[in-house]
Amino acid sequence: MTEKAHTGSSAPRAPRTVPLDPADQPKPASFAELMQLSGGSDAVDAIRIGFPAGMIKDAGIYFDVPAQRIRSIARLPETTAHTLVKRGALMDAAASERMWRLADLMSLAQEVFDDEEAAKAWLRTPNLTFHDTAPMDYLDTEPGAIAVRQVLNAIATGGAL
């Protein structure tokens, strides 16, 4: 007599869920809306879906810098960005995460300086702490973002670097 191998619970498996259509998912349409997006699962879901490529231009206007500077932070080549905008497509998760990082650190800077314009100016102005590079230009990598957060936290608490 042969025995069948036991493969685990005899309970029926739950039906496999079909991922929701990304078009049905709420996502920030502008850089200002992105700044309102809290961290956690909402941010993770939105980043995975991707942000509209037009957000690059919107962020450039918001910070009063050329779109090229924002594309550099997002690490999105100009031709790719133009193609995505033309098609009304979304950026990939990596570029979207960099845009979220920029928005997240703008929100932190705004809290620290208690003034939106002062926060923008601080982020886009070269700083000796960052080897005469603007803090926003460090945000294309997570280690750079960590350094910017550390400086903002030191400013907020009156701590030394």
Short mmCIF file of N, CA and C in Angstrom, two decimals:
data_model
loop_
_atom_site.label_atom_id
_atom_site.label_comp_id
_atom_site.label_asym_id
_atom_site.label_seq_id
_atom_site.Cartn_x
_atom_site.Cartn_y
_atom_site.Cartn_z
N MET A 1 0.84 -1.17 0.00
CA MET A 1 0.00 0.00 0.00
C MET A 1 0.89 1.24 0.00
N THR A 2 0.64 2.15 -0.91
CA THR A 2 1.45 3.35 -0.99
C THR A 2 0.74 4.50 -0.31
N GLU A 3 1.55 5.37 0.26
CA GLU A 3 0.97 6.55 0.90
C GLU A 3 1.25 7.76 0.02
N LYS A 4 0.25 8.63 -0.06
CA LYS A 4 0.46 9.90 -0.76
C LYS A 4 1.25 10.83 0.14
N ALA A 5 2.12 11.60 -0.45
CA ALA A 5 2.91 12.56 0.33
C ALA A 5 1.98 13.65 0.84
N HIS A 6 2.18 14.01 2.08
CA HIS A 6 1.38 15.08 2.68
C HIS A 6 2.04 16.41 2.31
N THR A 7 1.28 17.28 1.70
CA THR A 7 1.84 18.54 1.23
C THR A 7 1.46 19.73 2.10
N GLY A 8 0.91 19.48 3.26
CA GLY A 8 0.58 20.61 4.11
C GLY A 8 -0.87 20.56 4.50
N SER A 9 -1.41 21.70 4.76
CA SER A 9 -2.78 21.83 5.23
C SER A 9 -3.76 21.29 4.20
N SER A 10 -4.84 20.70 4.73
CA SER A 10 -5.88 20.21 3.83
C SER A 10 -6.90 21.28 3.53
N ALA A 11 -6.74 22.46 4.11
CA ALA A 11 -7.67 23.55 3.86
C ALA A 11 -7.53 24.02 2.42
N PRO A 12 -8.63 24.40 1.82
CA PRO A 12 -8.55 24.88 0.43
C PRO A 12 -7.73 26.15 0.35
N ARG A 13 -7.02 26.28 -0.73
CA ARG A 13 -6.21 27.48 -0.94
C ARG A 13 -7.11 28.66 -1.31
N ALA A 14 -6.69 29.82 -0.86
CA ALA A 14 -7.42 31.03 -1.22
C ALA A 14 -7.19 31.30 -2.70
N PRO A 15 -8.19 31.83 -3.36
CA PRO A 15 -7.99 32.13 -4.78
C PRO A 15 -6.89 33.17 -4.95
N ARG A 16 -6.15 33.00 -6.00
CA ARG A 16 -5.06 33.94 -6.30
C ARG A 16 -5.68 35.28 -6.68
N THR A 17 -5.19 36.31 -6.05
CA THR A 17 -5.74 37.63 -6.37
C THR A 17 -5.01 38.21 -7.57
N VAL A 18 -5.74 38.86 -8.39
CA VAL A 18 -5.18 39.50 -9.56
C VAL A 18 -4.76 40.90 -9.15
N PRO A 19 -3.53 41.30 -9.46
CA PRO A 19 -3.10 42.65 -9.09
C PRO A 19 -4.02 43.68 -9.73
N LEU A 20 -4.25 44.72 -8.97
CA LEU A 20 -5.09 45.80 -9.48
C LEU A 20 -4.42 46.48 -10.66
N ASP A 21 -5.22 46.96 -11.55
CA ASP A 21 -4.72 47.70 -12.71
C ASP A 21 -4.06 48.98 -12.21
N PRO A 22 -2.80 49.21 -12.56
CA PRO A 22 -2.12 50.43 -12.11
C PRO A 22 -2.89 51.70 -12.45
N ALA A 23 -3.63 51.69 -13.53
CA ALA A 23 -4.39 52.88 -13.90
C ALA A 23 -5.48 53.19 -12.88
N ASP A 24 -5.92 52.16 -12.14
CA ASP A 24 -6.97 52.35 -11.14
C ASP A 24 -6.41 52.82 -9.81
N GLN A 25 -5.11 52.78 -9.64
CA GLN A 25 -4.49 53.14 -8.38
C GLN A 25 -4.30 54.65 -8.28
N PRO A 26 -4.62 55.22 -7.13
CA PRO A 26 -4.38 56.66 -6.97
C PRO A 26 -2.88 56.93 -6.94
N LYS A 27 -2.47 57.94 -7.63
CA LYS A 27 -1.05 58.32 -7.62
C LYS A 27 -0.98 59.84 -7.70
N PRO A 28 0.07 60.39 -7.14
CA PRO A 28 0.21 61.84 -7.23
C PRO A 28 0.41 62.26 -8.68
N ALA A 29 -0.28 63.30 -9.07
CA ALA A 29 -0.18 63.79 -10.45
C ALA A 29 0.81 64.94 -10.57
N SER A 30 1.13 65.58 -9.45
CA SER A 30 2.04 66.72 -9.48
C SER A 30 3.06 66.58 -8.35
N PHE A 31 4.10 67.38 -8.43
CA PHE A 31 5.11 67.33 -7.39
C PHE A 31 4.53 67.79 -6.05
N ALA A 32 3.66 68.79 -6.07
CA ALA A 32 3.03 69.26 -4.83
C ALA A 32 2.21 68.14 -4.19
N GLU A 33 1.49 67.36 -5.00
CA GLU A 33 0.73 66.23 -4.47
C GLU A 33 1.65 65.16 -3.92
N LEU A 34 2.79 64.96 -4.57
CA LEU A 34 3.75 63.98 -4.11
C LEU A 34 4.26 64.34 -2.72
N MET A 35 4.43 65.61 -2.45
CA MET A 35 4.91 66.03 -1.14
C MET A 35 3.89 65.72 -0.04
N GLN A 36 2.64 65.57 -0.41
CA GLN A 36 1.60 65.24 0.57
C GLN A 36 1.52 63.74 0.85
N LEU A 37 2.17 62.94 0.02
CA LEU A 37 2.13 61.49 0.16
C LEU A 37 2.99 61.08 1.35
N SER A 38 2.36 60.46 2.33
CA SER A 38 3.11 60.02 3.50
C SER A 38 3.93 58.80 3.14
N GLY A 39 4.82 58.44 4.01
CA GLY A 39 5.62 57.24 3.79
C GLY A 39 4.77 56.00 3.99
N GLY A 40 5.41 54.90 4.20
CA GLY A 40 4.69 53.66 4.45
C GLY A 40 4.15 53.03 3.19
N SER A 41 3.12 52.22 3.36
CA SER A 41 2.62 51.41 2.24
C SER A 41 2.05 52.26 1.11
N ASP A 42 1.48 53.42 1.41
CA ASP A 42 0.97 54.27 0.34
C ASP A 42 2.10 54.70 -0.59
N ALA A 43 3.21 55.10 0.01
CA ALA A 43 4.35 55.53 -0.80
C ALA A 43 4.93 54.36 -1.57
N VAL A 44 5.06 53.22 -0.92
CA VAL A 44 5.63 52.03 -1.58
C VAL A 44 4.77 51.65 -2.78
N ASP A 45 3.47 51.59 -2.58
CA ASP A 45 2.57 51.23 -3.68
C ASP A 45 2.66 52.22 -4.83
N ALA A 46 2.64 53.50 -4.50
CA ALA A 46 2.70 54.54 -5.54
C ALA A 46 4.02 54.49 -6.30
N ILE A 47 5.12 54.27 -5.59
CA ILE A 47 6.44 54.19 -6.22
C ILE A 47 6.49 52.99 -7.16
N ARG A 48 5.98 51.86 -6.71
CA ARG A 48 6.01 50.65 -7.53
C ARG A 48 5.21 50.82 -8.82
N ILE A 49 4.11 51.55 -8.74
CA ILE A 49 3.29 51.82 -9.93
C ILE A 49 4.01 52.80 -10.84
N GLY A 50 4.60 53.82 -10.25
CA GLY A 50 5.34 54.83 -11.00
C GLY A 50 4.59 56.16 -11.02
N PHE A 51 5.35 57.22 -11.12
CA PHE A 51 4.78 58.56 -11.18
C PHE A 51 4.79 59.06 -12.62
N PRO A 52 3.88 59.95 -12.95
CA PRO A 52 3.86 60.50 -14.32
C PRO A 52 5.18 61.19 -14.63
N ALA A 53 5.68 60.98 -15.82
CA ALA A 53 6.95 61.58 -16.23
C ALA A 53 6.88 63.10 -16.26
N GLY A 54 5.69 63.65 -16.44
CA GLY A 54 5.52 65.10 -16.43
C GLY A 54 5.86 65.73 -15.09
N MET A 55 5.99 64.90 -14.06
CA MET A 55 6.33 65.40 -12.74
C MET A 55 7.74 66.00 -12.72
N ILE A 56 8.59 65.58 -13.64
CA ILE A 56 9.96 66.13 -13.72
C ILE A 56 9.89 67.63 -13.99
N LYS A 57 9.13 68.01 -15.01
CA LYS A 57 8.99 69.43 -15.35
C LYS A 57 8.32 70.18 -14.20
N ASP A 58 7.31 69.57 -13.61
CA ASP A 58 6.59 70.18 -12.50
C ASP A 58 7.53 70.46 -11.32
N ALA A 59 8.41 69.51 -11.02
CA ALA A 59 9.37 69.70 -9.93
C ALA A 59 10.36 70.81 -10.27
N GLY A 60 10.77 70.88 -11.54
CA GLY A 60 11.67 71.96 -11.95
C GLY A 60 11.04 73.32 -11.73
N ILE A 61 9.76 73.43 -12.08
CA ILE A 61 9.04 74.70 -11.86
C ILE A 61 8.93 74.97 -10.36
N TYR A 62 8.60 73.95 -9.60
CA TYR A 62 8.44 74.10 -8.15
C TYR A 62 9.72 74.63 -7.51
N PHE A 63 10.86 74.05 -7.88
CA PHE A 63 12.14 74.46 -7.30
C PHE A 63 12.79 75.63 -8.02
N ASP A 64 12.21 76.06 -9.15
CA ASP A 64 12.77 77.12 -9.97
C ASP A 64 14.18 76.75 -10.44
N VAL A 65 14.27 75.51 -10.96
CA VAL A 65 15.53 75.02 -11.53
C VAL A 65 15.20 74.39 -12.89
N PRO A 66 16.19 74.24 -13.76
CA PRO A 66 15.93 73.59 -15.05
C PRO A 66 15.48 72.13 -14.86
N ALA A 67 14.62 71.67 -15.75
CA ALA A 67 14.15 70.28 -15.70
C ALA A 67 15.33 69.31 -15.77
N GLN A 68 16.40 69.70 -16.46
CA GLN A 68 17.59 68.85 -16.56
C GLN A 68 18.14 68.51 -15.18
N ARG A 69 18.08 69.46 -14.28
CA ARG A 69 18.59 69.21 -12.93
C ARG A 69 17.74 68.16 -12.22
N ILE A 70 16.45 68.23 -12.41
CA ILE A 70 15.54 67.23 -11.80
C ILE A 70 15.73 65.88 -12.47
N ARG A 71 15.89 65.87 -13.80
CA ARG A 71 16.14 64.61 -14.52
C ARG A 71 17.42 63.96 -14.00
N SER A 72 18.41 64.77 -13.69
CA SER A 72 19.67 64.25 -13.16
C SER A 72 19.46 63.60 -11.80
N ILE A 73 18.65 64.21 -10.96
CA ILE A 73 18.35 63.63 -9.64
C ILE A 73 17.58 62.32 -9.82
N ALA A 74 16.62 62.31 -10.76
CA ALA A 74 15.83 61.10 -11.02
C ALA A 74 16.63 60.07 -11.82
N ARG A 75 17.76 60.51 -12.36
CA ARG A 75 18.62 59.67 -13.22
C ARG A 75 17.82 59.14 -14.41
N LEU A 76 17.11 60.06 -15.03
CA LEU A 76 16.27 59.74 -16.18
C LEU A 76 16.82 60.50 -17.40
N PRO A 77 17.34 59.79 -18.40
CA PRO A 77 17.88 60.47 -19.58
C PRO A 77 16.84 61.35 -20.26
N GLU A 78 17.30 62.43 -20.86
CA GLU A 78 16.40 63.39 -21.50
C GLU A 78 15.51 62.73 -22.54
N THR A 79 16.08 61.89 -23.39
CA THR A 79 15.27 61.27 -24.45
C THR A 79 14.20 60.35 -23.86
N THR A 80 14.55 59.62 -22.81
CA THR A 80 13.58 58.75 -22.15
C THR A 80 12.47 59.58 -21.53
N ALA A 81 12.84 60.65 -20.85
CA ALA A 81 11.84 61.51 -20.21
C ALA A 81 10.89 62.09 -21.25
N HIS A 82 11.42 62.57 -22.37
CA HIS A 82 10.56 63.15 -23.41
C HIS A 82 9.63 62.10 -24.00
N THR A 83 10.14 60.90 -24.22
CA THR A 83 9.31 59.82 -24.76
C THR A 83 8.19 59.47 -23.78
N LEU A 84 8.52 59.36 -22.49
CA LEU A 84 7.50 59.04 -21.49
C LEU A 84 6.43 60.13 -21.42
N VAL A 85 6.85 61.38 -21.45
CA VAL A 85 5.89 62.49 -21.40
C VAL A 85 5.00 62.46 -22.63
N LYS A 86 5.60 62.27 -23.79
CA LYS A 86 4.85 62.25 -25.05
C LYS A 86 3.78 61.15 -25.03
N ARG A 87 4.12 60.01 -24.45
CA ARG A 87 3.19 58.88 -24.39
C ARG A 87 2.25 58.94 -23.19
N GLY A 88 2.47 59.90 -22.30
CA GLY A 88 1.68 59.98 -21.08
C GLY A 88 1.97 58.80 -20.16
N ALA A 89 3.20 58.30 -20.22
CA ALA A 89 3.59 57.10 -19.48
C ALA A 89 4.14 57.45 -18.10
N LEU A 90 4.34 56.40 -17.33
CA LEU A 90 4.87 56.54 -15.98
C LEU A 90 6.36 56.23 -15.96
N MET A 91 7.05 56.87 -15.02
CA MET A 91 8.47 56.56 -14.80
C MET A 91 8.56 55.19 -14.14
N ASP A 92 9.71 54.56 -14.24
CA ASP A 92 9.89 53.28 -13.55
C ASP A 92 10.02 53.51 -12.05
N ALA A 93 10.04 52.42 -11.31
CA ALA A 93 10.08 52.51 -9.85
C ALA A 93 11.34 53.22 -9.34
N ALA A 94 12.48 53.00 -9.98
CA ALA A 94 13.72 53.63 -9.52
C ALA A 94 13.66 55.15 -9.64
N ALA A 95 13.23 55.66 -10.80
CA ALA A 95 13.11 57.10 -10.98
C ALA A 95 12.01 57.67 -10.08
N SER A 96 10.94 56.92 -9.93
CA SER A 96 9.83 57.37 -9.07
C SER A 96 10.29 57.47 -7.62
N GLU A 97 11.11 56.51 -7.19
CA GLU A 97 11.61 56.55 -5.81
C GLU A 97 12.50 57.78 -5.60
N ARG A 98 13.30 58.12 -6.58
CA ARG A 98 14.16 59.30 -6.45
C ARG A 98 13.31 60.58 -6.38
N MET A 99 12.23 60.61 -7.13
CA MET A 99 11.33 61.77 -7.05
C MET A 99 10.66 61.83 -5.68
N TRP A 100 10.25 60.67 -5.17
CA TRP A 100 9.65 60.64 -3.83
C TRP A 100 10.66 61.12 -2.80
N ARG A 101 11.92 60.71 -2.95
CA ARG A 101 12.98 61.10 -2.02
C ARG A 101 13.14 62.63 -2.02
N LEU A 102 13.11 63.23 -3.20
CA LEU A 102 13.21 64.68 -3.31
C LEU A 102 12.04 65.36 -2.59
N ALA A 103 10.85 64.84 -2.80
CA ALA A 103 9.65 65.41 -2.16
C ALA A 103 9.71 65.21 -0.64
N ASP A 104 10.13 64.03 -0.22
CA ASP A 104 10.20 63.73 1.21
C ASP A 104 11.20 64.65 1.91
N LEU A 105 12.35 64.87 1.29
CA LEU A 105 13.35 65.74 1.91
C LEU A 105 12.95 67.21 1.82
N MET A 106 12.18 67.58 0.81
CA MET A 106 11.65 68.94 0.77
C MET A 106 10.69 69.14 1.94
N SER A 107 9.87 68.15 2.21
CA SER A 107 8.94 68.25 3.35
C SER A 107 9.70 68.38 4.66
N LEU A 108 10.78 67.59 4.81
CA LEU A 108 11.59 67.68 6.03
C LEU A 108 12.25 69.05 6.13
N ALA A 109 12.80 69.54 5.04
CA ALA A 109 13.45 70.86 5.05
C ALA A 109 12.44 71.96 5.39
N GLN A 110 11.24 71.82 4.89
CA GLN A 110 10.19 72.81 5.18
C GLN A 110 9.85 72.79 6.67
N GLU A 111 9.83 71.62 7.28
CA GLU A 111 9.59 71.53 8.73
C GLU A 111 10.74 72.18 9.50
N VAL A 112 11.96 71.91 9.08
CA VAL A 112 13.13 72.42 9.78
C VAL A 112 13.20 73.95 9.68
N PHE A 113 13.01 74.49 8.49
CA PHE A 113 13.13 75.93 8.29
C PHE A 113 11.83 76.68 8.54
N ASP A 114 10.74 75.94 8.65
CA ASP A 114 9.43 76.52 8.90
C ASP A 114 9.05 77.55 7.84
N ASP A 115 9.59 77.34 6.62
CA ASP A 115 9.33 78.27 5.53
C ASP A 115 9.62 77.56 4.21
N GLU A 116 8.65 77.52 3.33
CA GLU A 116 8.80 76.79 2.07
C GLU A 116 9.90 77.36 1.19
N GLU A 117 9.94 78.66 1.04
CA GLU A 117 10.96 79.28 0.18
C GLU A 117 12.36 79.10 0.75
N ALA A 118 12.51 79.20 2.06
CA ALA A 118 13.82 78.99 2.68
C ALA A 118 14.27 77.54 2.49
N ALA A 119 13.34 76.61 2.59
CA ALA A 119 13.66 75.19 2.40
C ALA A 119 14.11 74.94 0.95
N LYS A 120 13.39 75.50 -0.01
CA LYS A 120 13.78 75.34 -1.42
C LYS A 120 15.16 75.93 -1.66
N ALA A 121 15.39 77.13 -1.13
CA ALA A 121 16.68 77.79 -1.33
C ALA A 121 17.80 76.96 -0.73
N TRP A 122 17.60 76.42 0.47
CA TRP A 122 18.63 75.61 1.11
C TRP A 122 18.94 74.37 0.27
N LEU A 123 17.92 73.71 -0.24
CA LEU A 123 18.12 72.48 -1.01
C LEU A 123 18.85 72.73 -2.34
N ARG A 124 18.63 73.87 -2.95
CA ARG A 124 19.22 74.09 -4.28
C ARG A 124 20.51 74.91 -4.26
N THR A 125 20.95 75.35 -3.09
CA THR A 125 22.15 76.19 -2.98
C THR A 125 23.36 75.35 -2.56
N PRO A 126 24.48 75.50 -3.28
CA PRO A 126 25.70 74.77 -2.89
C PRO A 126 26.05 75.04 -1.43
N ASN A 127 26.55 73.99 -0.78
CA ASN A 127 26.80 74.02 0.65
C ASN A 127 28.16 73.38 0.92
N LEU A 128 28.96 74.00 1.76
CA LEU A 128 30.30 73.47 2.06
C LEU A 128 30.23 72.07 2.69
N THR A 129 29.18 71.80 3.44
CA THR A 129 29.02 70.48 4.05
C THR A 129 28.99 69.38 3.00
N PHE A 130 28.47 69.72 1.84
CA PHE A 130 28.35 68.76 0.73
C PHE A 130 29.40 69.02 -0.35
N HIS A 131 30.56 69.50 0.08
CA HIS A 131 31.68 69.76 -0.84
C HIS A 131 31.28 70.73 -1.95
N ASP A 132 30.62 71.80 -1.53
CA ASP A 132 30.17 72.86 -2.44
C ASP A 132 29.20 72.36 -3.51
N THR A 133 28.40 71.38 -3.15
CA THR A 133 27.33 70.86 -4.00
C THR A 133 26.02 71.14 -3.28
N ALA A 134 24.97 71.38 -4.03
CA ALA A 134 23.66 71.63 -3.43
C ALA A 134 23.11 70.33 -2.83
N PRO A 135 22.47 70.41 -1.68
CA PRO A 135 21.89 69.21 -1.08
C PRO A 135 20.97 68.43 -2.03
N MET A 136 20.19 69.13 -2.84
CA MET A 136 19.26 68.41 -3.73
C MET A 136 20.02 67.55 -4.74
N ASP A 137 21.24 67.93 -5.06
CA ASP A 137 22.02 67.16 -6.03
C ASP A 137 22.63 65.90 -5.41
N TYR A 138 22.46 65.72 -4.11
CA TYR A 138 22.89 64.50 -3.42
C TYR A 138 21.77 63.46 -3.39
N LEU A 139 20.58 63.84 -3.82
CA LEU A 139 19.41 62.99 -3.61
C LEU A 139 19.22 61.92 -4.67
N ASP A 140 20.17 61.75 -5.57
CA ASP A 140 20.05 60.68 -6.56
C ASP A 140 20.45 59.33 -5.98
N THR A 141 21.02 59.35 -4.75
CA THR A 141 21.37 58.09 -4.08
C THR A 141 20.86 58.12 -2.65
N GLU A 142 20.60 56.95 -2.10
CA GLU A 142 20.15 56.89 -0.71
C GLU A 142 21.23 57.34 0.27
N PRO A 143 22.52 56.97 0.08
CA PRO A 143 23.54 57.51 0.99
C PRO A 143 23.59 59.04 0.97
N GLY A 144 23.40 59.64 -0.20
CA GLY A 144 23.35 61.09 -0.28
C GLY A 144 22.15 61.65 0.48
N ALA A 145 21.02 60.99 0.35
CA ALA A 145 19.81 61.42 1.06
C ALA A 145 19.99 61.29 2.57
N ILE A 146 20.67 60.24 3.00
CA ILE A 146 20.94 60.07 4.43
C ILE A 146 21.79 61.23 4.94
N ALA A 147 22.79 61.62 4.16
CA ALA A 147 23.65 62.75 4.55
C ALA A 147 22.83 64.03 4.66
N VAL A 148 21.93 64.27 3.72
CA VAL A 148 21.09 65.47 3.76
C VAL A 148 20.17 65.42 4.98
N ARG A 149 19.58 64.26 5.25
CA ARG A 149 18.72 64.12 6.44
C ARG A 149 19.51 64.41 7.72
N GLN A 150 20.74 63.90 7.79
CA GLN A 150 21.57 64.13 8.98
C GLN A 150 21.82 65.62 9.20
N VAL A 151 22.12 66.33 8.13
CA VAL A 151 22.37 67.77 8.25
C VAL A 151 21.09 68.49 8.67
N LEU A 152 19.97 68.14 8.05
CA LEU A 152 18.70 68.78 8.43
C LEU A 152 18.35 68.48 9.89
N ASN A 153 18.58 67.26 10.33
CA ASN A 153 18.32 66.93 11.74
C ASN A 153 19.24 67.69 12.67
N ALA A 154 20.49 67.88 12.27
CA ALA A 154 21.44 68.66 13.09
C ALA A 154 20.98 70.11 13.16
N ILE A 155 20.52 70.67 12.05
CA ILE A 155 20.02 72.05 12.05
C ILE A 155 18.81 72.16 12.97
N ALA A 156 17.91 71.18 12.88
CA ALA A 156 16.67 71.21 13.68
C ALA A 156 16.95 71.12 15.18
N THR A 157 17.96 70.35 15.54
CA THR A 157 18.23 70.14 16.98
C THR A 157 19.35 71.01 17.51
N GLY A 158 19.98 71.78 16.64
CA GLY A 158 21.09 72.62 17.07
C GLY A 158 22.35 71.81 17.31
N GLY A 159 22.37 70.61 16.76
CA GLY A 159 23.51 69.72 16.94
C GLY A 159 24.64 70.04 16.00
N ALA A 160 25.78 69.48 16.31
CA ALA A 160 26.96 69.65 15.46
C ALA A 160 27.02 68.50 14.47
N LEU A 161 27.70 68.75 13.38
CA LEU A 161 27.91 67.70 12.36
C LEU A 161 29.20 66.96 12.62
#
